[in-house]
XYZ file of N, CA and C in Angstrom:
780
model
N 42.112 8.491 4.582
C 40.785 8.078 3.569
C 39.389 9.016 4.201
N 39.024 9.767 3.385
C 37.693 10.625 3.383
C 36.544 9.782 2.719
N 35.857 9.825 3.879
C 34.520 9.384 3.956
C 33.125 10.051 3.202
N 32.727 9.690 1.883
C 31.482 10.271 1.492
C 30.411 9.999 1.721
N 29.259 11.035 2.409
C 28.117 10.441 2.648
C 27.091 10.363 1.677
N 26.676 9.500 1.190
C 25.583 9.353 -0.040
C 24.108 9.260 0.767
N 23.427 10.504 0.567
C 22.052 10.134 1.185
C 21.160 9.266 0.381
N 20.319 8.841 0.935
C 19.020 8.120 0.449
C 18.546 8.735 -0.661
N 18.106 9.749 -0.450
C 17.209 10.560 -1.299
C 18.086 10.953 -2.674
N 19.069 11.108 -2.453
C 20.116 11.418 -3.473
C 20.053 10.275 -4.368
N 20.341 8.896 -3.645
C 20.335 7.845 -4.313
C 19.487 7.452 -5.205
N 17.999 7.647 -4.571
C 16.481 7.460 -5.176
C 16.555 8.672 -6.454
N 17.250 9.650 -6.471
C 16.677 10.551 -7.504
C 17.583 10.249 -8.686
N 19.059 9.581 -8.278
C 19.808 9.006 -9.527
C 18.860 8.191 -10.128
N 18.537 7.342 -9.199
C 18.198 5.837 -9.904
C 16.772 6.119 -10.817
N 16.062 6.888 -10.392
C 14.969 7.314 -11.060
C 14.962 8.027 -12.535
N 16.408 8.844 -12.430
C 16.688 9.332 -13.666
C 17.237 8.301 -14.521
N 18.327 7.492 -14.056
C 18.471 6.271 -14.918
C 17.572 5.404 -15.178
N 16.476 4.959 -14.787
C 15.471 4.440 -14.966
C 14.499 4.888 -16.011
N 14.115 6.421 -15.945
C 13.530 6.783 -16.961
C 14.365 6.882 -18.393
N 15.432 7.125 -18.543
C 16.609 7.796 -19.312
C 16.437 6.051 -20.232
N 16.273 5.002 -19.125
C 16.750 3.876 -19.789
C 15.456 2.892 -20.146
N 14.242 3.017 -19.697
C 13.150 2.191 -19.853
C 12.764 2.793 -21.073
N 11.908 1.953 -21.698
C 11.446 2.047 -23.006
C 10.129 3.038 -22.803
N 9.940 4.070 -24.050
C 9.076 5.411 -23.691
C 8.019 5.134 -24.932
N 8.025 4.894 -25.862
C 6.596 4.670 -26.721
C 6.282 3.633 -26.559
N 4.815 3.024 -27.035
C 4.011 1.972 -26.610
C 4.523 0.594 -27.224
N 4.938 0.756 -28.167
C 5.364 -0.186 -29.161
C 6.874 -0.584 -28.511
N 7.484 0.385 -28.004
C 9.192 -0.073 -27.230
C 8.848 -0.838 -26.026
N 7.670 -0.382 -24.725
C 6.867 -0.913 -23.906
C 6.767 -2.477 -23.708
N 5.922 -2.845 -25.172
C 5.141 -3.817 -25.417
C 6.312 -4.931 -25.845
N 7.310 -4.374 -26.782
C 8.432 -5.288 -26.955
C 9.046 -5.763 -25.695
N 9.700 -4.623 -24.980
C 10.157 -4.983 -23.933
C 9.473 -5.985 -22.777
N 8.387 -5.824 -22.783
C 7.336 -6.628 -22.034
C 7.415 -8.470 -22.543
N 7.350 -8.532 -23.866
C 7.265 -9.634 -24.457
C 8.478 -10.389 -24.382
N 9.732 -9.370 -23.906
C 11.233 -10.228 -23.572
C 11.503 -10.502 -22.260
N 10.968 -9.563 -21.655
C 11.260 -9.449 -19.913
C 10.311 -9.757 -18.898
N 8.597 -9.912 -19.650
C 8.123 -10.787 -18.818
C 7.023 -9.071 -17.590
N 7.711 -8.259 -17.880
C 7.522 -7.003 -17.266
C 6.646 -5.465 -17.939
N 5.508 -5.138 -17.785
C 4.428 -4.671 -18.760
C 4.499 -3.124 -18.051
N 4.978 -2.038 -18.428
C 4.915 -0.819 -17.977
C 3.943 0.228 -18.801
N 2.724 0.277 -18.840
C 1.902 1.461 -19.876
C 1.812 2.405 -18.702
N 2.411 2.539 -17.744
C 1.853 3.878 -16.896
C 1.982 5.193 -17.980
N 1.288 5.984 -17.509
C 1.418 7.481 -17.562
C 1.087 7.704 -19.291
N 0.397 6.763 -19.841
C 0.096 7.200 -21.402
C -1.100 7.501 -21.777
N -2.163 7.919 -20.671
C -3.379 8.643 -20.948
C -4.266 7.374 -21.898
N -3.934 5.857 -21.902
C -4.806 5.241 -22.696
C -6.395 4.907 -21.794
N -7.105 4.658 -22.633
C -8.377 4.271 -22.284
C -8.807 2.834 -22.540
N -7.963 2.130 -23.357
C -8.122 0.748 -23.662
C -6.785 -0.005 -23.581
N -7.075 -0.882 -23.080
C -5.235 -1.837 -22.776
C -5.421 -2.413 -24.300
N -4.200 -2.448 -24.731
C -4.011 -2.956 -26.266
C -4.343 -4.849 -25.977
N -5.295 -5.187 -27.114
C -5.443 -6.660 -26.947
C -3.919 -7.397 -27.128
N -3.082 -7.208 -27.387
C -1.794 -7.597 -27.672
C -1.853 -8.312 -26.367
N -1.973 -7.369 -25.211
C -1.401 -7.807 -23.958
C -2.081 -9.241 -23.474
N -3.121 -9.589 -23.660
C -3.698 -10.863 -23.223
C -3.000 -11.995 -23.808
N -2.373 -11.939 -24.961
C -1.499 -12.995 -25.605
C 0.246 -13.304 -24.604
N 0.317 -12.199 -23.569
C 1.558 -12.228 -23.391
C 1.429 -12.960 -21.941
N 1.439 -14.592 -22.058
C 0.665 -15.431 -20.815
C 1.983 -15.027 -20.037
N 2.918 -14.935 -20.389
C 4.648 -15.052 -19.410
C 4.749 -13.947 -18.438
N 3.635 -12.877 -18.552
C 3.923 -11.506 -17.723
C 3.735 -11.522 -16.049
N 4.573 -11.239 -15.559
C 4.730 -11.228 -13.844
C 4.396 -10.262 -13.543
N 4.631 -8.831 -14.035
C 4.345 -7.604 -13.320
C 3.502 -6.553 -14.249
N 2.508 -6.209 -14.133
C 1.868 -5.202 -14.951
C 1.438 -3.806 -14.241
N 1.663 -2.831 -14.852
C 1.903 -1.563 -14.504
C 0.656 -0.737 -15.585
N -0.434 -0.385 -14.904
C -1.611 0.262 -15.590
C -1.339 1.479 -15.234
N -0.857 2.090 -14.244
C -1.135 3.285 -13.613
C -1.060 4.566 -14.421
N -1.675 5.793 -13.616
C -1.965 6.952 -14.271
C -2.389 6.724 -15.716
N -3.546 6.195 -15.895
C -4.310 6.353 -17.598
C -5.932 7.132 -17.308
N -6.509 6.280 -17.812
C -7.953 6.776 -18.147
C -8.961 5.411 -18.009
N -8.151 4.572 -17.359
C -9.043 3.258 -17.872
C -10.442 3.495 -16.712
N -11.588 3.244 -17.341
C -12.655 2.908 -16.729
C -13.376 1.789 -16.571
N -12.801 0.793 -17.399
C -13.179 -0.765 -17.323
C -11.724 -1.557 -17.181
N -11.626 -3.046 -16.479
C -10.686 -3.613 -16.656
C -11.278 -5.084 -17.174
N -10.879 -5.138 -18.630
C -11.486 -6.490 -19.109
C -11.463 -7.924 -18.297
N -12.474 -8.848 -18.807
C -11.835 -10.048 -18.251
C -11.053 -10.881 -18.584
N -10.364 -10.280 -19.771
C -8.865 -10.847 -20.154
C -7.859 -10.824 -19.127
N -7.946 -9.882 -18.161
C -7.069 -10.169 -17.618
C -6.842 -11.474 -16.680
N -7.837 -12.335 -16.883
C -7.883 -13.739 -16.042
C -6.840 -14.150 -17.039
N -6.614 -14.106 -18.186
C -5.645 -14.899 -19.129
C -3.950 -14.746 -18.449
N -3.707 -13.798 -17.727
C -2.469 -13.898 -17.404
C -2.229 -14.564 -16.161
N -1.895 -16.077 -16.079
C -1.986 -16.543 -15.150
C -0.594 -16.360 -14.198
N 0.338 -15.860 -14.679
C 1.495 -15.782 -14.005
C 1.803 -14.442 -13.430
N 0.751 -13.637 -13.411
C 0.786 -12.164 -12.632
C 0.859 -12.065 -11.423
N 2.164 -11.704 -11.060
C 2.351 -11.405 -9.244
C 1.704 -10.393 -9.185
N 2.378 -9.124 -9.722
C 1.761 -7.632 -9.440
C 1.264 -6.852 -10.220
N 0.227 -6.471 -9.723
C -1.003 -5.166 -10.842
C -1.130 -4.111 -10.395
N -0.908 -3.216 -10.882
C -0.777 -1.683 -10.384
C -1.917 -0.941 -11.533
N -2.888 -0.625 -10.290
C -4.159 0.095 -11.203
C -4.207 1.520 -10.924
N -3.084 2.137 -10.149
C -3.327 3.411 -9.191
C -3.386 4.459 -10.440
N -4.522 5.089 -9.932
C -4.968 6.416 -11.048
C -5.423 6.154 -12.334
N -6.550 5.538 -12.039
C -7.550 5.535 -13.483
C -8.989 5.831 -13.065
N -9.726 5.427 -13.424
C -10.955 5.981 -13.276
C -12.307 4.536 -13.127
N -11.777 3.719 -12.817
C -11.692 2.443 -12.479
C -13.358 2.727 -11.192
N -14.242 1.487 -11.730
C -15.230 1.734 -10.020
C -15.330 0.318 -9.904
N -14.918 -0.436 -10.456
C -15.091 -2.222 -9.802
C -14.162 -2.817 -10.627
N -13.910 -4.167 -10.343
C -13.148 -4.994 -10.690
C -13.719 -5.876 -11.322
N -13.055 -6.842 -12.419
C -14.152 -7.900 -12.826
C -13.743 -9.324 -11.954
N -14.854 -9.842 -12.237
C -14.516 -11.203 -11.295
C -13.270 -12.052 -11.958
N -12.858 -11.950 -13.241
C -11.878 -12.946 -13.565
C -10.769 -12.688 -12.907
N -10.523 -11.709 -12.241
C -9.298 -11.181 -11.669
C -8.985 -12.802 -10.588
N -10.095 -13.352 -10.006
C -9.873 -14.215 -9.182
C -9.287 -15.663 -9.906
N -9.163 -15.576 -10.868
C -8.553 -16.395 -11.777
C -6.778 -16.309 -11.920
N -6.437 -15.527 -11.218
C -5.288 -14.998 -11.089
C -4.430 -15.664 -9.866
N -3.665 -16.845 -9.966
C -3.736 -18.225 -8.735
C -2.282 -17.242 -8.002
N -1.402 -16.522 -8.607
C 0.146 -15.848 -8.325
C 0.153 -14.550 -8.265
N -1.074 -13.848 -7.914
C -1.424 -12.266 -7.624
C -0.950 -12.240 -5.995
N 0.250 -11.396 -5.989
C 0.389 -11.079 -4.523
C 0.129 -9.545 -4.166
N 0.220 -8.709 -5.277
C 0.311 -7.141 -5.149
C -0.385 -6.632 -6.018
N -1.494 -6.070 -5.401
C -2.409 -5.580 -5.990
C -2.746 -3.621 -5.627
N -2.627 -2.784 -6.344
C -2.588 -1.286 -6.121
C -3.685 -0.911 -6.786
N -5.230 -0.462 -6.364
C -6.253 0.076 -6.546
C -6.499 1.659 -6.363
N -5.511 1.852 -5.855
C -5.456 3.311 -5.067
C -5.924 4.511 -6.197
N -6.329 5.568 -5.729
C -6.786 6.779 -6.454
C -7.725 6.425 -7.900
N -8.508 5.576 -7.511
C -9.609 5.502 -8.873
C -11.072 5.860 -7.834
N -12.403 5.226 -8.209
C -13.423 5.546 -7.666
C -14.033 4.220 -7.267
N -13.021 3.571 -6.530
C -13.871 2.034 -6.233
C -14.168 2.707 -4.592
N -15.162 2.991 -4.110
C -15.624 3.399 -2.806
C -15.963 1.971 -1.846
N -15.720 0.949 -2.377
C -16.370 -0.280 -1.791
C -15.371 -1.487 -2.216
N -15.112 -2.677 -1.399
C -13.969 -3.567 -1.630
C -14.522 -4.536 -2.472
N -13.944 -4.480 -3.671
C -14.500 -5.840 -4.849
C -14.405 -7.142 -4.147
N -15.086 -7.520 -4.265
C -15.678 -9.041 -3.681
C -14.537 -9.833 -4.405
N -14.312 -9.947 -5.536
C -13.191 -10.482 -6.253
C -11.841 -10.745 -5.395
N -11.538 -9.234 -5.027
C -10.172 -9.281 -3.979
C -10.192 -9.778 -2.916
N -11.527 -9.958 -2.157
C -11.240 -10.958 -0.896
C -11.124 -12.534 -1.652
N -11.028 -12.544 -2.887
C -11.104 -14.391 -3.267
C -9.478 -14.594 -3.656
N -8.647 -13.573 -4.204
C -7.294 -14.188 -4.975
C -6.769 -14.553 -3.467
N -6.206 -15.802 -3.912
C -5.428 -16.718 -2.567
C -4.342 -16.455 -2.708
N -3.395 -15.723 -3.274
C -1.989 -15.327 -3.134
C -1.665 -14.016 -2.526
N -3.126 -13.239 -2.409
C -2.502 -11.500 -2.090
C -2.214 -11.456 -0.821
N -0.525 -10.373 -0.964
C -0.254 -10.336 0.204
C 0.004 -9.065 0.621
N -0.016 -8.122 -0.575
C -0.223 -6.711 -0.424
C -1.093 -6.103 -1.105
N -2.151 -5.079 -0.286
C -3.277 -4.164 -1.028
C -3.100 -2.699 -0.648
N -3.069 -2.357 -1.714
C -2.610 -0.657 -1.774
C -4.254 0.021 -2.300
N -4.918 0.668 -1.323
C -5.851 1.306 -1.438
C -5.837 2.690 -0.868
N -4.855 3.623 -1.903
C -5.171 4.897 -1.034
C -5.948 5.781 -1.922
N -5.975 7.449 -1.478
C -6.254 8.310 -2.181
C -7.541 8.016 -2.763
N -8.689 7.604 -2.164
C -9.946 7.003 -2.317
C -10.957 7.762 -1.923
N -10.884 8.461 -0.943
C -12.132 9.086 -0.355
C -12.519 8.075 0.745
N -12.059 6.901 0.899
C -12.672 6.005 2.174
C -12.836 6.774 3.418
N -14.414 6.290 4.076
C -14.255 6.973 5.219
C -14.516 5.754 6.395
N -15.231 4.562 5.806
C -15.363 3.628 6.521
C -14.892 2.349 5.572
N -14.313 1.607 6.467
C -13.278 0.084 5.708
C -14.681 -1.125 6.335
N -14.842 -1.695 5.057
C -15.877 -3.020 4.759
C -15.245 -3.890 5.704
N -15.991 -4.714 6.290
C -15.521 -5.925 7.297
C -14.723 -6.935 6.516
N -15.383 -7.232 5.338
C -14.470 -8.259 4.322
C -12.936 -8.032 4.519
N -12.888 -6.494 4.902
C -11.152 -6.838 4.445
C -10.373 -7.363 5.872
N -11.382 -7.467 6.743
C -10.430 -8.429 8.136
C -10.442 -9.384 7.734
N -11.174 -10.326 6.922
C -11.279 -11.815 6.328
C -10.120 -11.986 5.728
N -9.444 -11.210 5.312
C -8.269 -11.450 4.285
C -6.837 -11.526 5.168
N -6.830 -12.844 5.715
C -5.860 -13.179 6.854
C -4.460 -13.496 6.179
N -4.393 -13.535 4.777
C -2.811 -13.646 4.432
C -2.184 -12.218 3.931
N -2.922 -11.452 4.000
C -2.241 -9.981 4.027
C -1.053 -9.702 4.796
N 0.030 -9.215 4.175
C 0.927 -9.146 5.059
C 1.764 -7.243 5.026
N 1.078 -6.679 3.989
C 1.092 -5.107 4.018
C -0.247 -4.507 3.556
N -0.576 -3.905 4.012
C -1.897 -3.004 3.985
C -1.761 -1.541 3.874
N -1.686 -0.950 2.790
C -1.627 0.534 2.387
C -3.079 1.498 2.445
N -3.403 2.137 3.475
C -4.912 2.624 3.269
C -4.550 4.278 3.644
N -3.077 4.571 3.355
C -2.819 6.125 3.692
C -3.758 7.148 2.631
N -4.054 8.497 3.195
C -4.697 9.257 1.994
C -5.557 8.948 1.436
N -6.791 8.860 3.150
C -8.213 8.664 2.705
C -8.975 9.356 4.148
N -10.300 9.127 4.117
C -10.764 10.373 5.039
C -11.325 8.981 6.503
N -10.411 8.077 6.487
C -10.718 6.856 7.789
C -10.709 7.884 9.101
N -11.819 7.500 9.719
C -11.868 8.092 11.207
C -11.411 7.219 12.052
N -11.749 5.657 11.889
C -11.212 4.894 12.909
C -11.194 3.739 12.401
N -10.436 2.443 12.810
C -10.065 1.174 12.759
C -10.738 0.378 13.392
N -11.558 -0.410 13.042
C -12.649 -1.285 13.752
C -11.718 -2.389 14.413
N -12.279 -3.102 15.141
C -11.683 -4.157 16.102
C -11.159 -5.361 15.173
N -11.938 -5.224 13.688
C -11.488 -6.199 12.850
C -10.073 -6.218 12.493
N -9.345 -5.548 12.634
C -7.897 -5.575 12.295
C -7.212 -6.365 12.970
N -7.639 -6.625 14.299
C -6.871 -7.504 14.728
C -7.065 -9.054 14.715
N -7.800 -9.251 13.212
C -8.003 -10.966 12.536
C -6.597 -10.799 11.706
N -5.907 -9.600 11.297
C -5.032 -9.726 10.233
C -3.435 -10.307 10.802
N -3.776 -11.289 11.120
C -2.271 -12.173 12.212
C -1.259 -11.948 11.242
N -1.390 -11.898 9.904
C 0.237 -11.976 9.392
C 0.453 -10.867 8.626
N -0.295 -9.833 9.238
C 0.131 -8.406 8.700
C 1.553 -7.663 9.622
N 2.549 -7.195 8.752
C 3.809 -6.776 9.135
C 4.107 -5.340 8.661
N 3.165 -4.392 7.833
C 3.513 -3.553 7.570
C 1.820 -2.611 7.519
N 1.332 -1.582 8.477
C 0.200 -1.141 8.266
C 0.574 0.551 8.053
N 0.132 0.998 6.825
C 0.085 2.507 6.113
C -1.079 3.171 6.676
N -1.196 3.928 7.446
C -2.640 4.467 7.794
C -2.494 6.279 7.530
N -1.304 6.549 7.250
C -1.052 8.189 7.629
C -1.688 8.684 6.511
N -1.956 10.411 6.960
C -2.859 10.991 6.358
C -4.133 10.746 6.230
N -5.045 10.768 7.340
C -6.440 10.111 7.312
C -6.834 10.718 8.360
N -8.108 10.474 9.222
C -8.594 11.150 9.941
C -8.940 10.304 11.599
N -7.943 9.636 11.799
C -8.111 8.519 12.988
C -7.702 9.527 14.366
N -8.730 9.521 15.070
C -8.175 10.057 16.758
C -7.513 8.773 17.469
N -7.802 7.375 17.279
C -7.099 6.351 18.385
C -6.810 5.217 17.488
N -5.847 4.309 17.858
C -5.747 3.061 17.472
C -6.712 2.026 18.295
N -7.049 1.144 17.957
C -8.000 0.134 18.780
C -6.958 -0.709 19.525
N -7.635 -0.934 20.577
C -6.746 -2.327 21.280
C -6.600 -3.393 20.781
N -7.408 -3.895 19.703
C -7.248 -5.083 19.117
C -5.702 -5.222 18.371
N -5.216 -4.078 18.092
C -3.699 -3.837 16.881
C -2.825 -4.360 17.998
N -2.979 -4.765 19.189
C -2.037 -5.379 19.783
C -1.735 -7.134 19.645
N -3.060 -7.455 18.868
C -2.998 -8.850 18.477
C -1.827 -9.359 17.358
N -1.602 -8.347 16.437
C -0.759 -8.100 15.498
C 0.414 -8.740 15.411
N 1.075 -9.819 15.812
C 2.676 -10.135 16.848
C 3.270 -10.379 15.553
N 3.026 -10.141 14.183
C 3.998 -10.081 13.360
C 4.413 -8.415 12.738
N 3.595 -7.375 13.299
C 3.598 -6.362 12.668
C 4.916 -5.948 13.116
N 5.616 -5.061 12.078
C 6.995 -4.338 11.969
C 6.899 -3.089 11.785
N 5.618 -2.808 11.087
C 5.660 -0.949 10.719
C 4.492 -0.592 10.805
N 4.140 0.592 11.821
C 2.870 1.321 11.745
C 3.410 2.554 11.327
N 2.784 3.135 10.512
C 2.903 4.370 9.539
C 1.487 4.910 10.059
N 1.526 5.851 10.973
C 0.570 6.729 11.308
C 0.295 8.068 11.338
N 1.177 8.533 10.623
C 1.330 10.329 10.778
C 0.226 10.923 10.233
N 0.273 12.037 10.602
C -0.923 12.809 10.129
C -2.179 12.538 10.203
N -2.757 12.366 11.399
C -3.937 11.936 11.696
C -4.201 12.570 13.038
N -5.226 12.508 13.769
C -5.722 13.461 14.839
C -5.424 12.338 15.897
N -4.853 11.611 16.197
C -4.547 10.307 17.429
C -4.053 11.428 18.775
N -5.168 10.996 19.502
C -4.820 11.349 21.036
C -4.040 10.727 21.498
N -4.194 9.328 21.762
C -3.521 8.566 22.853
C -3.472 7.429 22.091
N -2.331 6.415 22.532
C -1.874 5.131 22.302
C -2.805 3.532 23.282
N -2.984 2.723 22.741
C -3.495 1.816 23.620
C -2.495 1.045 24.335
N -2.796 0.733 25.466
C -1.425 0.070 26.381
C -1.155 -1.347 25.814
N -2.209 -1.624 24.765
C -1.593 -3.120 24.165
C -0.660 -3.003 23.067
N -0.371 -1.863 22.811
C 0.627 -1.739 21.791
C 1.779 -2.295 22.063
N 2.194 -2.103 23.284
C 3.395 -2.817 23.778
C 3.322 -4.171 23.734
N 2.432 -4.780 23.048
C 2.411 -6.417 22.980
C 3.023 -6.420 21.423
N 3.231 -5.560 20.748
C 3.870 -5.875 19.230
C 5.470 -5.918 19.255
N 5.673 -7.006 19.978
C 7.053 -7.278 20.266
C 8.009 -7.451 18.906
N 7.482 -7.448 17.762
C 8.390 -7.487 16.589
C 8.489 -6.135 15.902
N 7.574 -5.139 16.318
C 7.990 -3.497 16.057
C 9.331 -3.048 15.716
N 9.825 -2.535 14.678
C 10.873 -1.843 14.397
C 10.733 -0.419 13.971
N 9.327 -0.025 13.421
C 9.113 1.366 12.996
C 8.024 2.098 13.370
N 7.831 3.025 14.106
C 6.495 3.415 14.770
C 6.472 5.064 14.366
N 5.552 5.220 13.263
C 5.540 6.948 12.783
C 4.441 7.226 13.041
N 4.466 8.354 14.220
C 3.320 9.214 14.704
C 3.446 10.616 14.421
N 4.276 10.861 13.910
C 4.652 12.629 13.967
C 3.256 13.377 13.119
N 2.998 14.289 13.925
C 1.460 14.998 13.371
C 0.474 14.929 13.783
N 0.526 14.551 14.750
C -0.862 13.673 15.611
C -1.252 14.833 16.915
N -1.871 14.103 17.675
C -2.165 15.477 18.561
C -1.897 14.241 20.353
N -1.027 13.558 20.553
C -0.457 12.776 21.504
C -0.195 13.799 22.562
N -0.668 13.767 23.596
C -0.076 14.461 24.875
C 0.886 13.178 25.535
N 1.058 12.176 25.505
C 1.567 11.350 26.276
C 1.725 9.959 25.431
N 2.254 9.339 26.188
C 2.495 7.501 25.593
C 2.188 6.914 26.799
N 1.975 5.600 26.309
C 1.522 4.278 27.513
C 2.703 3.835 27.952
N 3.015 3.172 29.182
C 4.160 2.667 29.866
C 4.768 1.731 29.177
N 3.630 0.969 28.363
C 4.474 -0.529 27.926
C 4.641 0.192 26.531
N 5.084 1.380 26.236
C 5.825 1.433 24.964
C 7.264 0.998 25.132
N 7.683 0.889 26.456
C 9.058 0.530 26.504
C 9.141 -1.140 26.246
N 8.372 -1.596 26.409
C 8.261 -2.955 25.866
C 8.427 -3.322 24.620
N 8.654 -2.131 23.828
C 8.725 -2.784 22.235
C 10.386 -2.886 22.287
N 10.996 -3.989 22.265
C 12.194 -4.279 22.685
C 13.073 -3.953 21.135
N 12.559 -4.344 20.033
C 12.739 -4.003 18.771
C 12.595 -2.813 17.992
N 12.225 -1.858 19.029
C 12.006 -0.567 17.993
C 13.091 0.092 17.873
N 13.521 0.346 16.446
C 14.529 1.520 16.218
C 14.335 2.395 15.647
N 13.094 2.656 15.469
C 12.935 4.430 14.965
C 11.253 4.834 15.152
N 11.139 5.734 15.960
C 10.015 6.133 16.870
C 9.824 7.517 16.098
N 8.877 8.094 15.847
C 8.906 9.610 15.282
C 7.752 10.281 15.850
N 7.942 11.137 16.758
C 6.564 11.800 17.335
C 6.899 13.332 17.402
N 7.324 14.016 16.271
C 7.452 15.342 16.224
C 6.282 15.976 16.000
N 6.207 17.309 15.970
C 4.555 17.580 15.853
C 3.581 16.823 16.543
N 3.637 16.649 17.870
C 2.122 16.106 19.033
C 2.351 17.520 19.661
N 1.605 16.933 21.093
C 1.839 17.892 22.143
C 1.909 17.293 23.778
N 3.499 16.452 23.080
C 3.675 15.618 23.975
C 4.138 16.814 25.188
N 3.845 16.398 26.457
C 4.241 16.873 27.749
C 5.023 16.264 28.492
N 5.250 15.052 28.346
C 5.900 14.062 29.475
C 6.092 12.610 28.944
N 7.251 11.740 28.738
C 7.406 10.472 28.490
C 7.707 9.592 29.819
N 7.112 8.213 29.163
C 6.495 7.325 30.499
C 8.150 7.180 30.923
N 7.987 6.867 32.496
C 9.723 6.535 33.348
C 9.655 5.043 32.665
N 11.056 4.735 32.705
C 11.609 3.400 32.646
C 11.276 2.789 33.839
């Protein structure tokens, strides 16, 4: 029997093609689909305002408003009490309304590629928030309030201008995924070793020259992506990562690997 290799990229491309052909295209079609399925996708429509009918759809669980021209998010967002996922990526937002804190089930929030340069207070008040995406935002300094969000399990800060991660990162005790690739990091803080639940670190395309020995304390780490940095060596403690299944180190300046 001949075995056929079906590459992941091929599968993703096929799924994207199928999804694009099958999903509603016009605004009316998307609104009707949302009313029936509880999933609203208004992305890529170049809208400047959200249709008022949206706020009557109290059963919505997912809303995608990405790639539009929204400058404000109305307080009516607080009416969507069942909302679990909100994508605001690639708009013109500068802040978020306080009414966002009225969403008790919101787990996933994407505010990337807007004009939000400081963390809105309301984001820290979301009781169920587990995943925060704040990418492509020209961030250079991260706010202390971010480290108080102990419920976060996934934090996406890639494609910014961040030069350092503060020690406060060690307070995110429930973090499982840290995505900080394409920044200007020169190192990772020793406090990263406190993140005992961490499974993925994606820190490629930075300027990292060395890793802290404390990285060996991350016994649940399965993926460590560090390609495209300036590493010349690795700490011996890297050998303590017993669950590590993927280590990407290409495009560095490694001269030797730790002895077993």
